[in-house]
XYZ file of C-alpha atoms in Angstrom:
574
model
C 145.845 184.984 101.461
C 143.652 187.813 99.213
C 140.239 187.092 98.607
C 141.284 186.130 94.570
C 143.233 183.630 95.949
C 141.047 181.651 98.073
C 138.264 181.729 95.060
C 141.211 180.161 93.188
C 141.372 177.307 95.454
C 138.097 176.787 95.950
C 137.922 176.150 92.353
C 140.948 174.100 92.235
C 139.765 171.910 94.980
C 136.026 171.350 93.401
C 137.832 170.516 90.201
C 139.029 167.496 92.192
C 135.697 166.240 93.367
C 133.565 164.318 91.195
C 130.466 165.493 90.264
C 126.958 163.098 90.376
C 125.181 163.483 87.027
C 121.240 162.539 87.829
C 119.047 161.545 84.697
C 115.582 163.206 85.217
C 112.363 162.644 84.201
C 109.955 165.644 85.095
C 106.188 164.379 84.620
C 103.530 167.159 85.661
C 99.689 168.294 84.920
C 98.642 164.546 87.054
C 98.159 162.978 90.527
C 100.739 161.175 92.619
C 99.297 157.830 91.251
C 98.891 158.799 87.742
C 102.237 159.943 87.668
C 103.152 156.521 89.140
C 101.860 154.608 86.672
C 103.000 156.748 83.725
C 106.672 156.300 85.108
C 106.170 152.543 84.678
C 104.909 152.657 81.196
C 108.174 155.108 79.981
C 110.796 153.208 78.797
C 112.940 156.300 78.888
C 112.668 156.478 82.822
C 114.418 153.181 82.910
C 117.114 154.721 81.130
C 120.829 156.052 83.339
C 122.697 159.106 82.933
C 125.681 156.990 80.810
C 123.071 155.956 77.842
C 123.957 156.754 74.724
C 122.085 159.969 73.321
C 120.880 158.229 70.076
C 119.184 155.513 72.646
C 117.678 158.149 74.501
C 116.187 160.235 71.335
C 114.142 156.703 70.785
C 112.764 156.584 74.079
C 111.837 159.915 73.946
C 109.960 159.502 70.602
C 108.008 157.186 72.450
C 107.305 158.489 75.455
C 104.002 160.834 74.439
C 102.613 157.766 73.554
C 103.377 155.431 76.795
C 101.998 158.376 78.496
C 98.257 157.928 76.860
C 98.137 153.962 77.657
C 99.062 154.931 81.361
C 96.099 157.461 81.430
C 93.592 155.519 79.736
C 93.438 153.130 83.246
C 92.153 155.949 85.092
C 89.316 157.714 82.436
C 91.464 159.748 79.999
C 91.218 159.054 76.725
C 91.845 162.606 75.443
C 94.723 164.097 76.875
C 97.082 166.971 75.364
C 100.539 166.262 76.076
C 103.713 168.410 75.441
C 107.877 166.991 75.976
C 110.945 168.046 75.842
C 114.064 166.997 76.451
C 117.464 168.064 76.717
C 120.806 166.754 75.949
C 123.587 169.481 76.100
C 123.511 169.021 79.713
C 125.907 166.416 82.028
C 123.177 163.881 82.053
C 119.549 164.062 79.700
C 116.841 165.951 81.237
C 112.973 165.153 80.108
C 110.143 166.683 80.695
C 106.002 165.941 80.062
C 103.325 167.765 81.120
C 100.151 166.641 80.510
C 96.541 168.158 80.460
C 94.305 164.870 81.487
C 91.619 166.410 79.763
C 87.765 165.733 80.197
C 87.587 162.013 81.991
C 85.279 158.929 80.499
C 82.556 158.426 83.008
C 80.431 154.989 83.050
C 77.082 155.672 80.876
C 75.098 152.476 81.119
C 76.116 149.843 83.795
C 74.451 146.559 83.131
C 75.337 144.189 86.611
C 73.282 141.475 86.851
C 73.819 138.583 89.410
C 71.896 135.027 88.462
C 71.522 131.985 89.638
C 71.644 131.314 93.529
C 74.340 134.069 94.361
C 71.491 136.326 93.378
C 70.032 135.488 96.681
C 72.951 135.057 98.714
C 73.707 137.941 101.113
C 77.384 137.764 100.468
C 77.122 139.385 97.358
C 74.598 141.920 97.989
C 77.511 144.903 98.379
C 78.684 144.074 94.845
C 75.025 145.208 93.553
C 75.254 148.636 94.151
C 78.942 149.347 94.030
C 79.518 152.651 94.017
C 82.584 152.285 91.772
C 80.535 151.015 89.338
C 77.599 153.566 89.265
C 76.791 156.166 85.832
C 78.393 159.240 86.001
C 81.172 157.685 88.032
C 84.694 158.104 86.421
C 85.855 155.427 84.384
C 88.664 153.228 86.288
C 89.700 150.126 85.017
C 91.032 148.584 88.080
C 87.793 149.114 90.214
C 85.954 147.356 86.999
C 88.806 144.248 87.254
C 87.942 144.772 90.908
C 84.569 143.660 90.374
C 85.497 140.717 88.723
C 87.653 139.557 90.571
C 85.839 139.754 93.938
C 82.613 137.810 92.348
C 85.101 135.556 91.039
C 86.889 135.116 94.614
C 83.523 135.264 96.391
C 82.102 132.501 94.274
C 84.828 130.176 94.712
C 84.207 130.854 98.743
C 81.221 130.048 98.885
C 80.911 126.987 96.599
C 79.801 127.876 93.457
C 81.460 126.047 91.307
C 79.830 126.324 88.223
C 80.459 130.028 88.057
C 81.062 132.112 85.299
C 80.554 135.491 83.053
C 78.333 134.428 80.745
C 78.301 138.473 79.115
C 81.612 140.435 80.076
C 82.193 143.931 78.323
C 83.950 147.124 78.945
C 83.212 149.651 75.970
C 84.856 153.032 75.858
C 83.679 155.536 73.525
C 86.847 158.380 73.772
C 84.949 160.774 71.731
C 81.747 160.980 73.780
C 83.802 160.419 76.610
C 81.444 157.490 77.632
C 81.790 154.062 78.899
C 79.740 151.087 79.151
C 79.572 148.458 81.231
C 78.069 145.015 80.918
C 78.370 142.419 83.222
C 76.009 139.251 83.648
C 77.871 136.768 86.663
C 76.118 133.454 86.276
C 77.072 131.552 89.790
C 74.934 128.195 89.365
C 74.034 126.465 92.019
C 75.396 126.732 95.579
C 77.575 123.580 96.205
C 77.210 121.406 99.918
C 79.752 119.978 101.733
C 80.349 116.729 100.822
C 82.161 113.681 102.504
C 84.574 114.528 104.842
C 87.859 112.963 105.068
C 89.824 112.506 108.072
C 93.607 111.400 107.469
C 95.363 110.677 110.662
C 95.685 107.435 112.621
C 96.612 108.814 116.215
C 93.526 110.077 117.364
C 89.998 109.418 117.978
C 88.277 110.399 115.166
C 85.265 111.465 117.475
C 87.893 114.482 119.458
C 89.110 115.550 115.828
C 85.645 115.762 115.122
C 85.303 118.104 117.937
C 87.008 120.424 116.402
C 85.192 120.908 113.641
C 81.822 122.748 112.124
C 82.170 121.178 109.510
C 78.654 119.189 108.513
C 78.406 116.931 105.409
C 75.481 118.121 103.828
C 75.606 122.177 104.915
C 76.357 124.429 102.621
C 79.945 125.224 101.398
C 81.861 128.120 103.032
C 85.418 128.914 103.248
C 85.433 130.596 106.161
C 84.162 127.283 107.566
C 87.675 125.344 106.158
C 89.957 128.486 107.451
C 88.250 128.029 110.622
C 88.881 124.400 111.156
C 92.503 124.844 110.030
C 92.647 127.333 112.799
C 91.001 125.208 115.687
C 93.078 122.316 114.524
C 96.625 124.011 114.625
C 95.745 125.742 117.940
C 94.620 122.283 119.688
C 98.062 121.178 120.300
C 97.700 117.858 119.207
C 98.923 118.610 115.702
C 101.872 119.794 113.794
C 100.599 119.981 110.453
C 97.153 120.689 109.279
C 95.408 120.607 105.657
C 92.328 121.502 105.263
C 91.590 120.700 101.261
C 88.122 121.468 99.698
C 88.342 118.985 96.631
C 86.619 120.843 93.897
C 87.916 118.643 91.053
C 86.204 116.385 92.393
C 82.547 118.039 93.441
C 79.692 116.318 92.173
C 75.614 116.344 92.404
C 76.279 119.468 94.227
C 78.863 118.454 96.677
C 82.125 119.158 97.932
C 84.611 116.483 99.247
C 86.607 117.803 101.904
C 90.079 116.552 103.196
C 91.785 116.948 106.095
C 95.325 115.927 106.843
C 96.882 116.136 109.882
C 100.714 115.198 111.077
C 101.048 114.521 115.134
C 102.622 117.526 117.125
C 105.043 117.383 119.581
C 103.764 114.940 122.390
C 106.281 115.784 125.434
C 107.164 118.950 126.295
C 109.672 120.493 128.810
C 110.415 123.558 130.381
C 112.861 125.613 132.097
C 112.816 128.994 133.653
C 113.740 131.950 135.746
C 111.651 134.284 136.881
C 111.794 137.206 139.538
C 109.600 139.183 141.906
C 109.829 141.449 144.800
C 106.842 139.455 146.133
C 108.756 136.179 145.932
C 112.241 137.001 144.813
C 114.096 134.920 142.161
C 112.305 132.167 140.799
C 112.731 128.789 139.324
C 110.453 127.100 137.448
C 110.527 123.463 135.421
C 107.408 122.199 133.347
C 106.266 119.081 131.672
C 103.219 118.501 129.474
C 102.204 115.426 127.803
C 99.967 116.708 125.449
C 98.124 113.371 123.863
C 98.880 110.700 126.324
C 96.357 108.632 124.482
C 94.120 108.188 121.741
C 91.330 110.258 123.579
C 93.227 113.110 123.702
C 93.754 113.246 127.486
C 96.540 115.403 128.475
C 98.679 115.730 132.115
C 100.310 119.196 132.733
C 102.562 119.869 135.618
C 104.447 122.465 137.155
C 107.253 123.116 139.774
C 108.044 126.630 141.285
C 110.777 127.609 143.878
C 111.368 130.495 144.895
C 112.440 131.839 149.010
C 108.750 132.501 149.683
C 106.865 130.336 147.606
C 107.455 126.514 146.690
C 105.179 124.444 145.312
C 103.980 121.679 142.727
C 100.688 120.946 140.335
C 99.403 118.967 138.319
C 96.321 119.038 135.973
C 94.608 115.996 134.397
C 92.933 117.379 131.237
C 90.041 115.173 129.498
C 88.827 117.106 126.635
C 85.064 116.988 126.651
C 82.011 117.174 123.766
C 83.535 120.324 122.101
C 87.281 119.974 123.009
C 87.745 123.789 121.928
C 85.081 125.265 124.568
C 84.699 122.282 127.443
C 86.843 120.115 128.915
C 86.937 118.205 132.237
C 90.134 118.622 135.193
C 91.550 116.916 137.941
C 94.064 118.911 139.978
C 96.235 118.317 142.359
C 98.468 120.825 144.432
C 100.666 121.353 147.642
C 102.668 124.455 148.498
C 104.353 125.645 151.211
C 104.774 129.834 151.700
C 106.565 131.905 154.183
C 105.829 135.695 154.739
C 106.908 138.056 157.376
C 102.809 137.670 157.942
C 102.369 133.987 158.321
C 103.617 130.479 157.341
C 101.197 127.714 155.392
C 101.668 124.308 153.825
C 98.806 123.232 151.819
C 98.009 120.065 150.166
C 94.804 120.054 147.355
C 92.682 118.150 145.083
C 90.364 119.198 142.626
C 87.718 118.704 140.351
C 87.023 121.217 137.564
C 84.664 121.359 134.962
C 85.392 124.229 132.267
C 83.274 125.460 129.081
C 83.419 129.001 126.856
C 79.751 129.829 127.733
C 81.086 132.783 124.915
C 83.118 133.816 122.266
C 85.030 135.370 125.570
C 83.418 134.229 128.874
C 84.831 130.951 130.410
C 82.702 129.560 133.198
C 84.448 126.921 135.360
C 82.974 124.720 137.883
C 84.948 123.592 140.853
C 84.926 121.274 143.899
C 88.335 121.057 145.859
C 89.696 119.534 148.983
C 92.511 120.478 150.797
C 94.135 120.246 154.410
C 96.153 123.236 155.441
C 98.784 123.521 158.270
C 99.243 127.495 159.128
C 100.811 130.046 161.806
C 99.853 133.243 161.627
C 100.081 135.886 164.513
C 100.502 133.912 167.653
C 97.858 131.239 166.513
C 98.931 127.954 165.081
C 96.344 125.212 163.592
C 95.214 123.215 160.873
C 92.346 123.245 158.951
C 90.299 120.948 156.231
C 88.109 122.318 154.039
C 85.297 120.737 151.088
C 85.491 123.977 149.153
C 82.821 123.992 145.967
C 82.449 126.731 143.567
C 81.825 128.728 140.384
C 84.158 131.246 138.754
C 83.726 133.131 135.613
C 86.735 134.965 133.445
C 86.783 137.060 130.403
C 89.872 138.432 128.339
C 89.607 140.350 125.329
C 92.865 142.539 123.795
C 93.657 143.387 120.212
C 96.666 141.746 121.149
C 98.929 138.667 123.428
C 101.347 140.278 124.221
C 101.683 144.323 124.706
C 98.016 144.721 124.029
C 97.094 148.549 123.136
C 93.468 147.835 123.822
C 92.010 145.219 126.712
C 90.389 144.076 129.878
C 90.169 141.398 131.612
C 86.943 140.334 133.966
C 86.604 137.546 136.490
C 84.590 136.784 139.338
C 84.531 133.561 141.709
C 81.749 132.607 144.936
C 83.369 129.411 146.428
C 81.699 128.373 150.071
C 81.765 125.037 152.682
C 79.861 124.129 155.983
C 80.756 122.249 158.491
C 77.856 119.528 157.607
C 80.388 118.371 154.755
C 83.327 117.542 156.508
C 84.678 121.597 156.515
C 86.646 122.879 159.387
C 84.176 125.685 159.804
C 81.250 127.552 157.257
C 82.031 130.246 155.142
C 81.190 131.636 151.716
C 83.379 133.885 150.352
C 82.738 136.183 146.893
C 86.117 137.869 144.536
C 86.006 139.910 141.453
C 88.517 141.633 139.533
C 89.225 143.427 136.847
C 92.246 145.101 134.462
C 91.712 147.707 131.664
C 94.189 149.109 129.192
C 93.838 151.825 126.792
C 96.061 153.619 124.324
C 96.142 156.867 123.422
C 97.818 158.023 120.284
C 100.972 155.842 119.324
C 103.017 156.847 123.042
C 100.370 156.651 126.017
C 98.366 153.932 127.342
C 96.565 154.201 130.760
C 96.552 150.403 132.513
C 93.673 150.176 135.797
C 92.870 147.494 138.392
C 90.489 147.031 140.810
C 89.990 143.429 143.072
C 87.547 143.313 145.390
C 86.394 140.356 147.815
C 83.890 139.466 150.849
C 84.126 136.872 153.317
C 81.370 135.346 155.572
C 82.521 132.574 158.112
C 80.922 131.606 161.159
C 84.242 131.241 162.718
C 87.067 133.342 161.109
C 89.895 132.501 163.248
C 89.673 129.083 161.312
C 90.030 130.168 157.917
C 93.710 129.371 156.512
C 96.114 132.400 155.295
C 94.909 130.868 151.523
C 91.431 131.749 152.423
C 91.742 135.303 153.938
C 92.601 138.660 152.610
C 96.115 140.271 152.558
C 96.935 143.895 150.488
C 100.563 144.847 149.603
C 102.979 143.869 146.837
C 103.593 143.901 143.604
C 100.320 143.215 142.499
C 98.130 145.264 144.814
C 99.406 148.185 146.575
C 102.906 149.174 145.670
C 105.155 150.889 148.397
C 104.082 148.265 150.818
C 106.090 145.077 151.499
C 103.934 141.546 149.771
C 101.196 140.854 151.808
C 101.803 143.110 154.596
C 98.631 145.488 155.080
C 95.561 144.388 156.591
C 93.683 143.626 159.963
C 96.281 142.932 162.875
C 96.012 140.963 166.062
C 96.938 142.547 169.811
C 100.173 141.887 169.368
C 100.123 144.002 166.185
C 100.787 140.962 163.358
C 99.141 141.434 160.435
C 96.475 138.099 160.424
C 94.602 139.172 156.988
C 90.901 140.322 156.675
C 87.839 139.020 155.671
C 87.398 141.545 153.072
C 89.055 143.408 150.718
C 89.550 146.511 147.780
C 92.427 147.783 146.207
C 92.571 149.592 143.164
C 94.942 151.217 141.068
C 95.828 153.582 137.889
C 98.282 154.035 136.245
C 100.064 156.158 133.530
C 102.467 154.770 130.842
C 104.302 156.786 128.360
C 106.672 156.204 125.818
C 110.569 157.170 125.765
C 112.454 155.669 123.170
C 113.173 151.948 121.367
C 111.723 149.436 124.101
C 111.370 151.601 126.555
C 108.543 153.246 128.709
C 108.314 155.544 132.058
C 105.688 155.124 134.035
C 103.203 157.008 137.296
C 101.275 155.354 139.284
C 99.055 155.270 142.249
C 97.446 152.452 144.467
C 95.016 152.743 147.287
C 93.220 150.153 149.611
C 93.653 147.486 152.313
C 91.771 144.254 153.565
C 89.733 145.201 156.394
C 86.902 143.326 158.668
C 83.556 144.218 158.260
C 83.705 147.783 157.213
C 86.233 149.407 159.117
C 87.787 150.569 155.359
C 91.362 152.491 155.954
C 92.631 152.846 152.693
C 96.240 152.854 152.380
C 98.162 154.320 149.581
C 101.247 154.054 147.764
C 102.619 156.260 144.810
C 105.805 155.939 142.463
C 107.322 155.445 139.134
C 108.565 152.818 136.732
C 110.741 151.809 134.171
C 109.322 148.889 131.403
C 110.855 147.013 128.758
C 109.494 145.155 126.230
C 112.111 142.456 126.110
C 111.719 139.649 123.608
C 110.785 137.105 126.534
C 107.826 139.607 127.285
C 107.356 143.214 129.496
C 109.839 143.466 132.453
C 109.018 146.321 134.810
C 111.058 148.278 137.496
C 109.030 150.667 139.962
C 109.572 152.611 143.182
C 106.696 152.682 145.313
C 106.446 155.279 148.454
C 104.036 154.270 150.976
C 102.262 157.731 151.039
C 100.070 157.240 154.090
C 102.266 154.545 156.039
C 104.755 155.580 158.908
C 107.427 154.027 157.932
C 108.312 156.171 154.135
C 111.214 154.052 152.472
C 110.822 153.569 149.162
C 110.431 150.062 147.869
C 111.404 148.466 144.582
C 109.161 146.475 142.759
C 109.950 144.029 140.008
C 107.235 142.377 137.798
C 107.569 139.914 135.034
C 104.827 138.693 132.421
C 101.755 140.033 130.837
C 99.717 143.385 131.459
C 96.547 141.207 131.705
């Protein structure tokens, strides 16, 4: 085939494709937003390449025109503006560029506050806006900005009475001047008035718990949004309204309602969990979460698993300030099997919680428990009186797959033998996690527990009360709970102390999906014979929708035996 001949069938074969006519509007001369807005104010942009041409002449006429009012919002009042458009083509074509021209700037800005918002805090930013300063450009939304936000800011705070008693916005064009005058009259500062409680299931006394909210105090809507909030998040409630009653404020006051529907009062759960520590897992809940009028609450658990089976049960009496203190009794009995030891434990407890923070909980404890163990070649039961203080601390800008976080703790728990206790000992733990992100792909996570033991007979401490390193959770490559001090016979019988830390590297590969590095190091040792051992590896995480599953391989780098291990962890990074 010549070359003339292909060119003829390339045209013969566009000829039977159909071509996509575009109407276009070309605006130029402005920035990205003023072009925005002018596009919204031309009738002809609305306009499709099929219109008739007689329609689009009148838009066009037009259009010079819709392109002043769009300017005049952001200070130009004087602009030259040229068009054109063109019709011989498949679809219209227009065209406007524009020369802003010299902007209006504010000449005289009058912005007086009265009445008691002068005085209030809250509104001290709105005095010296720099929006709304001379020689400033003229902008009419940051001047309906203004307005607005002493409008919204009154209302928040509880003036009621509030109003513009002088409101004015002059443009001169020709001077290119504007001037501003502004006189926001709040009137008095309302109180909280009577406060209504509508529900007929609880103690009005635990609702009021909830609540800083005090008849009398001064309005503030942050107050009301934070009620709402403690009130939905208390689980005794499935619907919350938390009404300031302005048409009805008087003398200076506020009524307030609240409305609240009961939540769900039984609760059950089912689930399946899995571990390389403890292998698959089943667990079943149940929660009564108002078993009476008081609020009182019973939460228990069951968890199977090969190594691990056990059962709790919590007692919850909310105290003075049901959100920060409340009042436990626990009870508890497990039974574990390791390739280190075997233990069956039976426990009650007293606990006595309060946020001593906005972040720091500080819980005080008292339990009791009896404790049948073998470990090594010694077998023996033990009862202990165990009292104690623990503190905790979690802050993250998020639940769940925080970018930013730690999380703090620290416990001293200690018996003698003068209370009942199979031997003395006191015994201190802390721990802590960190996370941090950087840029949108990495995050680094770290981990460091630490504990020391003092007994005056350590042989009679149960497996519960001694330190063990290896597993999931402490040094990775090693089997759960398999490093520490051993006896002659070379069992592993735990330690009195221990440290084991570990970083760790997280980057992201694509959807859901993250690789990960990571080293551990440490042991539990007796007094301070320290040998460190250390495991190394790599992992694969998902986010899944029930929360993070991760898959690692861990090689014990300093242990004889150098199989790799894999390591399976469920549930949150702190």
């Amino acid at each position: 085939m010549s070359l003339q001949q292909c060119s003829l069938l390339a045209i013969a074969l566009g000829a039977g494709l159909p071509f996509i006519a575009r109407a276009e509007l070309t605006v130029t001369g402005v920035e990205p937003e003023v072009e925005q807005n002018i596009r919204a104010f031309a009738s002809l942009a609305g306009e499709t390449c099929d219109a008739e041409d007689w329609l689009v002449r009148r838009r066009f006429r037009t259009l010079q025109s819709e392109a002043r009012e769009a300017l005049e919002p952001f200070g130009f009042y004087d602009p030259v503006i040229t068009s054109t458009l063109e019709l011989d083509q498949p679809c219209w074509r227009a065209s406007i560029v524009i020369d802003p021209g010299k902007p209006v700037v504010y000449r005289n800005v009058q912005l007086l506050i009265e009445g008691a918002a002068a005085t209030d805090p809250a509104f001290a930013d709105l005095k010296s806006s720099r929006s709304l300063t001379p020689g400033a450009v003229l902008r009419h939304a940051d001047y309906e900005r203004i307005k607005r936000v002493l409008q919204v800011r009154a209302a928040d705070r509880g003036y009621v009475e509030a109003r513009f008693a002088e409101n004015r916005l002059d443009v001169w064009p020709k001077e290119h001047a504007a001037d501003v005058s502004l006189h926001f009259d709040s009137g008095p500062r309302y109180r909280i008035g009577a406060i209504q409680l509508e529900q007929a299931f609880l103690d009005p006394a635990i609702v009021e718990g909830y609540l800083d909210l005090e008849s009398g105090t001064l309005f503030d809507s942050a107050k009301l949004i934070q009620a709402h909030r403690d009130l939905s998040d208390s689980g005794y409630f499935g619907e919350v309204q938390v009404l300031a009653e302005t048409d009805s404020a008087a003398n200076g006051e506020i009524p307030i309602r609240i409305a609240m529907q009961p939540g769900t009062r039984i609760e059950y759960t089912v689930g399946v969990g899995a571990s390389t520590d403890t292998g698959l897992r089943f667990r079943a809940g149940f929660r009564n979460n108002r078993l009476n009028s008081r609020g009182h609450r019973i939460i228990s658990d069951l968890g199977v698993s090969p190594v691990v089976q056990g059962i709790t049960a919590e007692y919850r009496i909310p105290l003075r300030d049901p959100r920060r203190e409340w009042f436990s009794i626990t009870g508890a009995a497990s039974n574990e099997e390791t390739d280190t030891f075997d233990n069956e434990v039976q426990r009650l407890g007293l606990r006595w919680t309060e946020s001593i923070s906005d972040t720091w909980l500080r819980t005080y404890s008292l339990d009791a428990s009896n404790e049948s163990f073998v470990i090594g070649e010694d077998v023996d039961t033990s009862r202990f009186i165990v009292p104690g203080i623990a503190f905790d601390q979690k802050i993250a800008d998020r639940d769940v797959f925080p970018a930013y976080g730690r999380r703090l703790g620290a416990e001293i728990r200690g018996t003698d033998e003068a209370i009942g206790s199979s031997t003395s000992y006191v015994q201190a733990t802390v721990w802590a996690r960190w996370i941090r992100s950087f840029g949108s792909k990495n995050r680094v996570l770290a981990r460091v527990n630490a504990g020391v033991t003092e007994s005056a007979d350590f042989n009679e401490l149960p497996p519960s009360i001694r330190f063990f390193a290896g597993g999931d959770q402490s040094v990775r490559g090693y089997d759960y709970e398999s490093l520490g001090p051993r006896d002659s016979d070379g069992n592993v019988i735990g330690g009195e102390n221990l440290l084991v830390a570990s970083l760790e590297y997280e980057r992201h590969l694509r959807g859901n999906y993250f690789g990960a590095l990571f080293v551990d190091a440490g042991n539990a040792f007796d007094g301070t014979d320290f040998d460190p051992e250390v495991g190394a590896g790599l992992g694969l995480k998902w986010r899944s929708p029930l929360g993070p599953i991760r898959l690692y391989l861990g090689y014990p780098v300093s242990a004889d035996d150098q199989n790799i291990r894999f390591h399976l962890q469920l549930g949150a990074d702190l």
